[in-house]
mmCIF file of C-alpha atoms in Angstrom:
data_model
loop_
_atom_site.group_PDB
_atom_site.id
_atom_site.type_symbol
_atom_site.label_atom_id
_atom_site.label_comp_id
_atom_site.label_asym_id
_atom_site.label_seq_id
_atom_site.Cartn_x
_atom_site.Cartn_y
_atom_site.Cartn_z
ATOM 1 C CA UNK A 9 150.877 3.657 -116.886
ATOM 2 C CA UNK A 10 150.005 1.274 -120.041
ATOM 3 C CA UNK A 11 146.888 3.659 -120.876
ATOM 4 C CA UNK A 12 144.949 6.285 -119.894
ATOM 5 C CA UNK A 13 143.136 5.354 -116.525
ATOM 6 C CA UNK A 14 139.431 6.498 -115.905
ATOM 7 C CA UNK A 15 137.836 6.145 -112.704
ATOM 8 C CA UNK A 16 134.883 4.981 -111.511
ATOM 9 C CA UNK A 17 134.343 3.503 -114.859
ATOM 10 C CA UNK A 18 129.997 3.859 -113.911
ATOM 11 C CA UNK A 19 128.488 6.557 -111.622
ATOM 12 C CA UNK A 20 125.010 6.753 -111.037
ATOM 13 C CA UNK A 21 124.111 10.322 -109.327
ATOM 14 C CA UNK A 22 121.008 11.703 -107.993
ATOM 15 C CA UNK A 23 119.969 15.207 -109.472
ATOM 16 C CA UNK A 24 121.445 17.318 -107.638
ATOM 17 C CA UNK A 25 124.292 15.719 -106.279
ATOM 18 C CA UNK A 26 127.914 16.756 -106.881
ATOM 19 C CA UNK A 27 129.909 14.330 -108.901
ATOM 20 C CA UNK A 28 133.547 14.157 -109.766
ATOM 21 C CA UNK A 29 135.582 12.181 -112.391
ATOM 22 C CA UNK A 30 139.463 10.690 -112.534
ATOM 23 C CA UNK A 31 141.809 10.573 -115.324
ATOM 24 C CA UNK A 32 144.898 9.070 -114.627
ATOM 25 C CA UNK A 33 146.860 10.011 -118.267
ATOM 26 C CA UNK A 34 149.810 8.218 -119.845
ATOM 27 C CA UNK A 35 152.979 9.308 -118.372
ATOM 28 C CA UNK A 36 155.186 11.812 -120.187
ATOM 29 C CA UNK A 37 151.801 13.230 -122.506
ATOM 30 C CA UNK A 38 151.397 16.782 -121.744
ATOM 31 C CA UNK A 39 148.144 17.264 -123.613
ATOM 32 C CA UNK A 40 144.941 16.092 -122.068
ATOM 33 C CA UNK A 41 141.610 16.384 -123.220
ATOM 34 C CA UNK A 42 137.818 16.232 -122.118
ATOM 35 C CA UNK A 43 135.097 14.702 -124.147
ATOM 36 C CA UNK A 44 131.722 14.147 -123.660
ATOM 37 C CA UNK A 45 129.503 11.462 -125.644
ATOM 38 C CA UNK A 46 126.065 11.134 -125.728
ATOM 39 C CA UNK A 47 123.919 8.143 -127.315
ATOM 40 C CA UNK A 48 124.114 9.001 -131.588
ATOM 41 C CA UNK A 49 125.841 12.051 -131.359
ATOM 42 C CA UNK A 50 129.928 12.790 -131.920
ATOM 43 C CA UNK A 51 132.071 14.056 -129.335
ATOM 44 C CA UNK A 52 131.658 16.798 -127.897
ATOM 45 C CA UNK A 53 135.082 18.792 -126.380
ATOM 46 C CA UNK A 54 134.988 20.174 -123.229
ATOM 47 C CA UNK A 55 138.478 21.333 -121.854
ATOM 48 C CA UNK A 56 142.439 20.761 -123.247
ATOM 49 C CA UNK A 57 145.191 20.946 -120.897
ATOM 50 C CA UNK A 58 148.805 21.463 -122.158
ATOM 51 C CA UNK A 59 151.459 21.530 -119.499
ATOM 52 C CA UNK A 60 151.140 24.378 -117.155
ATOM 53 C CA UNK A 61 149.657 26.767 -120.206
ATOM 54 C CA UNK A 62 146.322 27.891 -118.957
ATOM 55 C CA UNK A 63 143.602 25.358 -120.032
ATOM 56 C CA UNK A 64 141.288 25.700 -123.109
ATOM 57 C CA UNK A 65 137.633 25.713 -121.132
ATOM 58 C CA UNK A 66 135.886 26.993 -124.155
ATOM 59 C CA UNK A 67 134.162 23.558 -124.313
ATOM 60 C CA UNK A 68 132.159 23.233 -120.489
ATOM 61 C CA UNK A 69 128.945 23.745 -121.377
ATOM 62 C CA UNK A 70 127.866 25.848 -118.068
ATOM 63 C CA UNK A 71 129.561 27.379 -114.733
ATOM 64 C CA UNK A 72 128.230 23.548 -113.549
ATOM 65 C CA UNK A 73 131.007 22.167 -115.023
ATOM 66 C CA UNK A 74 135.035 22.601 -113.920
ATOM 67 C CA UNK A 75 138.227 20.805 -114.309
ATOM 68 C CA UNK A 76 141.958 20.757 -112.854
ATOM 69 C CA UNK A 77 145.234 19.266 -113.626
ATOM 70 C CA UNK A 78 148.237 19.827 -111.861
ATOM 71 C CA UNK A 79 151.225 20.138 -114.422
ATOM 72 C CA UNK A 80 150.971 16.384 -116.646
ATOM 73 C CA UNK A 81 149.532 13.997 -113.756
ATOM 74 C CA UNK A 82 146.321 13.544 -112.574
ATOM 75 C CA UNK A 83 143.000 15.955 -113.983
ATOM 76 C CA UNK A 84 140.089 15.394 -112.159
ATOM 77 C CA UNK A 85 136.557 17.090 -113.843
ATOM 78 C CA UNK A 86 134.003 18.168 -111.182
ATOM 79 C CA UNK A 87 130.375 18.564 -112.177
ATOM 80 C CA UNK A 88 127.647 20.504 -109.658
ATOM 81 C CA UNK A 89 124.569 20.132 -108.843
ATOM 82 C CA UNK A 90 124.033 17.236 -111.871
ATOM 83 C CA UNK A 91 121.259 17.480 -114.204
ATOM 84 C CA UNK A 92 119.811 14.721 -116.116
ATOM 85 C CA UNK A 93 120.858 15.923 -119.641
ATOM 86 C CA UNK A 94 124.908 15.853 -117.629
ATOM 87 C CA UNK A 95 124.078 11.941 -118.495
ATOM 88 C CA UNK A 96 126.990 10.690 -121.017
ATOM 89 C CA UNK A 97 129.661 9.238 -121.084
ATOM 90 C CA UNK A 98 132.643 10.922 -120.183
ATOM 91 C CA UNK A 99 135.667 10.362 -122.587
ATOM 92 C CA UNK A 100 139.597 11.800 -121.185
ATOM 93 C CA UNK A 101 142.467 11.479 -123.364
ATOM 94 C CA UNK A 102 146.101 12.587 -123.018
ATOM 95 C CA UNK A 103 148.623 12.927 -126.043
ATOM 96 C CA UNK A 104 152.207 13.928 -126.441
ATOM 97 C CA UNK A 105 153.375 17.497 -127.878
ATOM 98 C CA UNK A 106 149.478 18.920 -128.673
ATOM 99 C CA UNK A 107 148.047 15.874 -130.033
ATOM 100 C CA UNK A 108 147.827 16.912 -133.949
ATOM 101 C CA UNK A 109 148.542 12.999 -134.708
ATOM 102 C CA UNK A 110 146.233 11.387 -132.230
ATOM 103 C CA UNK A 111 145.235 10.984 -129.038
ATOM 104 C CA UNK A 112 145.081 8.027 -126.328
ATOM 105 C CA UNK A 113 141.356 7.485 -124.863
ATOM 106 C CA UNK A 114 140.442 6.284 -121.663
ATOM 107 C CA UNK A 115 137.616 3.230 -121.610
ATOM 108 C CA UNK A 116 135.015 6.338 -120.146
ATOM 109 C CA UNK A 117 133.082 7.009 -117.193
ATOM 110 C CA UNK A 118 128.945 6.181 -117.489
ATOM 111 C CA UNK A 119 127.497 8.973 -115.861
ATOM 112 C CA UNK A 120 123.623 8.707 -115.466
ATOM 113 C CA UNK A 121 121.978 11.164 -113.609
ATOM 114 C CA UNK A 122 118.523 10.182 -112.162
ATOM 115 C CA UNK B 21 132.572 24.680 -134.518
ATOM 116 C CA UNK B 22 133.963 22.852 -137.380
ATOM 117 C CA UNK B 23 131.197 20.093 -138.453
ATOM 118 C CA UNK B 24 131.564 16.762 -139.958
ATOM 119 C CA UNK B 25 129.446 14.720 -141.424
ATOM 120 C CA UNK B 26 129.133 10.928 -141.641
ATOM 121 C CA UNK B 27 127.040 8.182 -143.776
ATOM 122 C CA UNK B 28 125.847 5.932 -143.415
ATOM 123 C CA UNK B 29 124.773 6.321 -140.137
ATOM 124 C CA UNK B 30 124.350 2.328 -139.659
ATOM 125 C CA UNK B 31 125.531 -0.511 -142.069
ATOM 126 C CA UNK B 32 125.190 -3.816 -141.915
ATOM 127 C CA UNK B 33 127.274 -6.708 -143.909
ATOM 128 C CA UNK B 34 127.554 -10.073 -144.201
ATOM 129 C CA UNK B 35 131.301 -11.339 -143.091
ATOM 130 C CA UNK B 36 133.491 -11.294 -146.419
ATOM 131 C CA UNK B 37 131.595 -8.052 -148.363
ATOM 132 C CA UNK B 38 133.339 -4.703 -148.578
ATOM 133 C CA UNK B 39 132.125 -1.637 -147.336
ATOM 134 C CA UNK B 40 133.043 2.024 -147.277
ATOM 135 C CA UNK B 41 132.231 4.883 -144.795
ATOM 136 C CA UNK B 42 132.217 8.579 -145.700
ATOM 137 C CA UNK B 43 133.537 11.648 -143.917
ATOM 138 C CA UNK B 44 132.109 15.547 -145.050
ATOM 139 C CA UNK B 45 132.676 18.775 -144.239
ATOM 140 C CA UNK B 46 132.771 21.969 -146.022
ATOM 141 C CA UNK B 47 135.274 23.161 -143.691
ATOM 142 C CA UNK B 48 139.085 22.368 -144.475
ATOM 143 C CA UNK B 49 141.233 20.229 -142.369
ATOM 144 C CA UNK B 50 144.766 20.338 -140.820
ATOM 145 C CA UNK B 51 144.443 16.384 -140.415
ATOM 146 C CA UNK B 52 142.002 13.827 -140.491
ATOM 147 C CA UNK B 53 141.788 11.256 -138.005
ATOM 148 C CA UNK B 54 139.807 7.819 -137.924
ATOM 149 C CA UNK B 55 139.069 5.934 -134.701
ATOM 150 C CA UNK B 56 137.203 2.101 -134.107
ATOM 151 C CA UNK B 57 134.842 2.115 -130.958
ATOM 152 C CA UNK B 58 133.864 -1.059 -129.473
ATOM 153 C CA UNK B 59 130.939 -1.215 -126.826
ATOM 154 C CA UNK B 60 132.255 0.072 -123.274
ATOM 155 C CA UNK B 61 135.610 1.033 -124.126
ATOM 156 C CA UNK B 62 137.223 4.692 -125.588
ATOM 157 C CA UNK B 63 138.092 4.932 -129.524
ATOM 158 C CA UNK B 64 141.266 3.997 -130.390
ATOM 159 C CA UNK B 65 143.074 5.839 -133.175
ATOM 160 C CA UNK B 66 143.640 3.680 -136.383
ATOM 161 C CA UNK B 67 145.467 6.768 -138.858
ATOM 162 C CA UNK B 68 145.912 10.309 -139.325
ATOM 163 C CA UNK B 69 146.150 11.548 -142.921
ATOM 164 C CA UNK B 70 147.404 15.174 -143.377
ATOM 165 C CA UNK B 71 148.081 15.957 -146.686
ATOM 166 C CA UNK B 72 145.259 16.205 -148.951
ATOM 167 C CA UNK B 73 144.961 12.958 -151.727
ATOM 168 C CA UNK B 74 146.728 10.940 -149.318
ATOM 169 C CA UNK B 75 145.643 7.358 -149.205
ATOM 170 C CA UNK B 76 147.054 4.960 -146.380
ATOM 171 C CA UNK B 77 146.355 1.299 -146.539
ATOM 172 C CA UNK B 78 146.599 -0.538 -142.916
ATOM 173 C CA UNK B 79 146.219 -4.427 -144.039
ATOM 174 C CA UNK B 80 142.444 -4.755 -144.718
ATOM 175 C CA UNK B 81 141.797 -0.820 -144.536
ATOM 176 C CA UNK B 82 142.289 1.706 -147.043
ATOM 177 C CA UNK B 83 141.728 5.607 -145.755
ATOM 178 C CA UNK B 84 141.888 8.979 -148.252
ATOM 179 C CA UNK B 85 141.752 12.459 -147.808
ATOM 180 C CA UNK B 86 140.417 14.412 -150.199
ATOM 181 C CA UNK B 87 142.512 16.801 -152.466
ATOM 182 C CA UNK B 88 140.883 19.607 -150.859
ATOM 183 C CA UNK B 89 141.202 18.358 -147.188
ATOM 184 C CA UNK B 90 137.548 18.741 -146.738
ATOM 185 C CA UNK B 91 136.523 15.205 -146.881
ATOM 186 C CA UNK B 92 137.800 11.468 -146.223
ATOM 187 C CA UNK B 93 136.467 8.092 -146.647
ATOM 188 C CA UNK B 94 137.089 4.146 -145.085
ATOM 189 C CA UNK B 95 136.991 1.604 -147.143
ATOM 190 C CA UNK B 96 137.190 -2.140 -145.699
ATOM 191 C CA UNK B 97 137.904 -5.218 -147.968
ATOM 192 C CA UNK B 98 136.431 -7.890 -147.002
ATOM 193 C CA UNK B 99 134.934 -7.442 -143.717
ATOM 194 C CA UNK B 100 134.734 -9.575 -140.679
ATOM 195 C CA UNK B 101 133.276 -10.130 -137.645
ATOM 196 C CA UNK B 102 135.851 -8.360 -135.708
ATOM 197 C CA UNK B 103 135.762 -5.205 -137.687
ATOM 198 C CA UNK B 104 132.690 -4.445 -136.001
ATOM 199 C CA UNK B 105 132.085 -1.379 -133.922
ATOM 200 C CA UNK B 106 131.534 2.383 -134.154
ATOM 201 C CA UNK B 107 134.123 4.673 -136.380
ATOM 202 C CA UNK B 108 134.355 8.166 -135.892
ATOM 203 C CA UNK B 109 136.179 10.492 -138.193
ATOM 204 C CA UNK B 110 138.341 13.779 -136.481
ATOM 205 C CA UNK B 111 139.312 16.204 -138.588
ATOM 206 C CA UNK B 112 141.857 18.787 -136.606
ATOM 207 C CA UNK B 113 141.191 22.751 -137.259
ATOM 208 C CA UNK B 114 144.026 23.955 -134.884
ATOM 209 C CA UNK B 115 146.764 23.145 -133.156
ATOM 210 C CA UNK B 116 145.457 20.615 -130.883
ATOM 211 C CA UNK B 117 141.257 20.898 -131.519
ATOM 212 C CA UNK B 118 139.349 17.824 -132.881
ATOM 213 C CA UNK B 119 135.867 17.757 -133.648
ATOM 214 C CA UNK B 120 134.289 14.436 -133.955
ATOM 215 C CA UNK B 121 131.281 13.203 -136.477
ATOM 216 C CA UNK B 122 128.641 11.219 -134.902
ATOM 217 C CA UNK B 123 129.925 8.066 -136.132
ATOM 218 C CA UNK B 124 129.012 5.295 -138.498
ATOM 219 C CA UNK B 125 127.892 1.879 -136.593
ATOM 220 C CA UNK B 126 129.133 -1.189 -138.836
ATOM 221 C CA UNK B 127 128.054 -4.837 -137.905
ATOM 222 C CA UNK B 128 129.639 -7.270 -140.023
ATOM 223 C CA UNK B 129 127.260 -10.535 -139.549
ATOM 224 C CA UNK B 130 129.485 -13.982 -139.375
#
């Protein structure tokens, strides 16, 4: 596609509930990335994905939190049992070679957890 | 993590005034990155500077990276209204690892 594709774009959870999160990247970028971003504060890395290389997870905050991509399409991140401070805004971005120069960013998903 | 620092946290400007936003770290950089937020929507990348002293100019924009790679500053001549939005500095520290300052909110007031 044009751009990297998020989906839903808002998701408003119950505590509790199971919630999982689309990224759609730009065709032909291997690397793809998970950020989170809360109100006033930078963003925060959560996983990188590179090809088939095993992904970087040193970035998911708890066990709570998991992601999968199969080879350079579709990643999908999966977060259990939400939690209100899991509100943010979730931020994917895909890049080609390992992004050194820049990355692509999605337009986000809202999460709110109530 | 590597942490960077950015000021002011807000500024505010009348449409035509320059203004400059600051990027620190004591930790050295393989690149610096700057990116323009705008309400709803993912930051989109505006440069990457690698090698330390660099300055790039993009039309009204002027970015540097300091000699030492540690630090890197915006500088905007003569704002306007559209120039608005969050920017958010990146400075790489591996091969494919960004970490982000909080950001510096500008609002440039037709």
């Amino acid at each position: 596609g044009a751009g990297v594709s998020q989906s839903p774009s808002n998701k408003v959870t119950e505590k509790g509930k199971d919630v999982e999160l689309r990224c759609d990247p730009i065709s032909g970028h291997t690397a793809l990335y998970w950020y989170r971003q809360r109100l006033g504060q930078g963003l925060e890395f959560l996983i990188y994905f590179q090809g088939n290389s095993a992904p970087d997870k040193s970035g998911l905050p708890s066990d709570r939190f998991s992601a999968e991509r199969t080879g350079e399409s579709v990643s999908t991140l999966t977060i259990q049992r939400t939690q209100q401070e899991d509100s943010a805004v979730y931020l994917c971005a895909s890049a080609v070679g390992q992004g050194g120069y820049g990355y692509t960013f999605g337009s986000g998903t809202r999460l709110t957890v109530v | 993590t590597q942490l960077l620092e950015q000021s002011p946290q807000f500024l505010s400007i009348q449409e035509g005034e320059n203004l400059t936003v600051y990027c620190n770290s004591s930790s050295v950089f393989s690149s610096l990155q700057w990116y323009r937020q705008e309400p709803g929507e993912g930051p989109v990348l505006l440069v990457t500077v690698v090698t330390g002293g660099e300055v790039k100019k993009l039309k009204r924009l002027t970015f540097q990276f300091g000699d030492a790679r540690k630090d890197s500053s915006l500088h905007i001549t003569a704002a306007q209204p559209g120039d608005t939005g969050l920017y958010l500095c990146a400075g790489g520290y591996n091969d494919y690892k960004l970490s982000f300052g909080a950001g510096t909110t500008v609002t440039v007031r037709a």
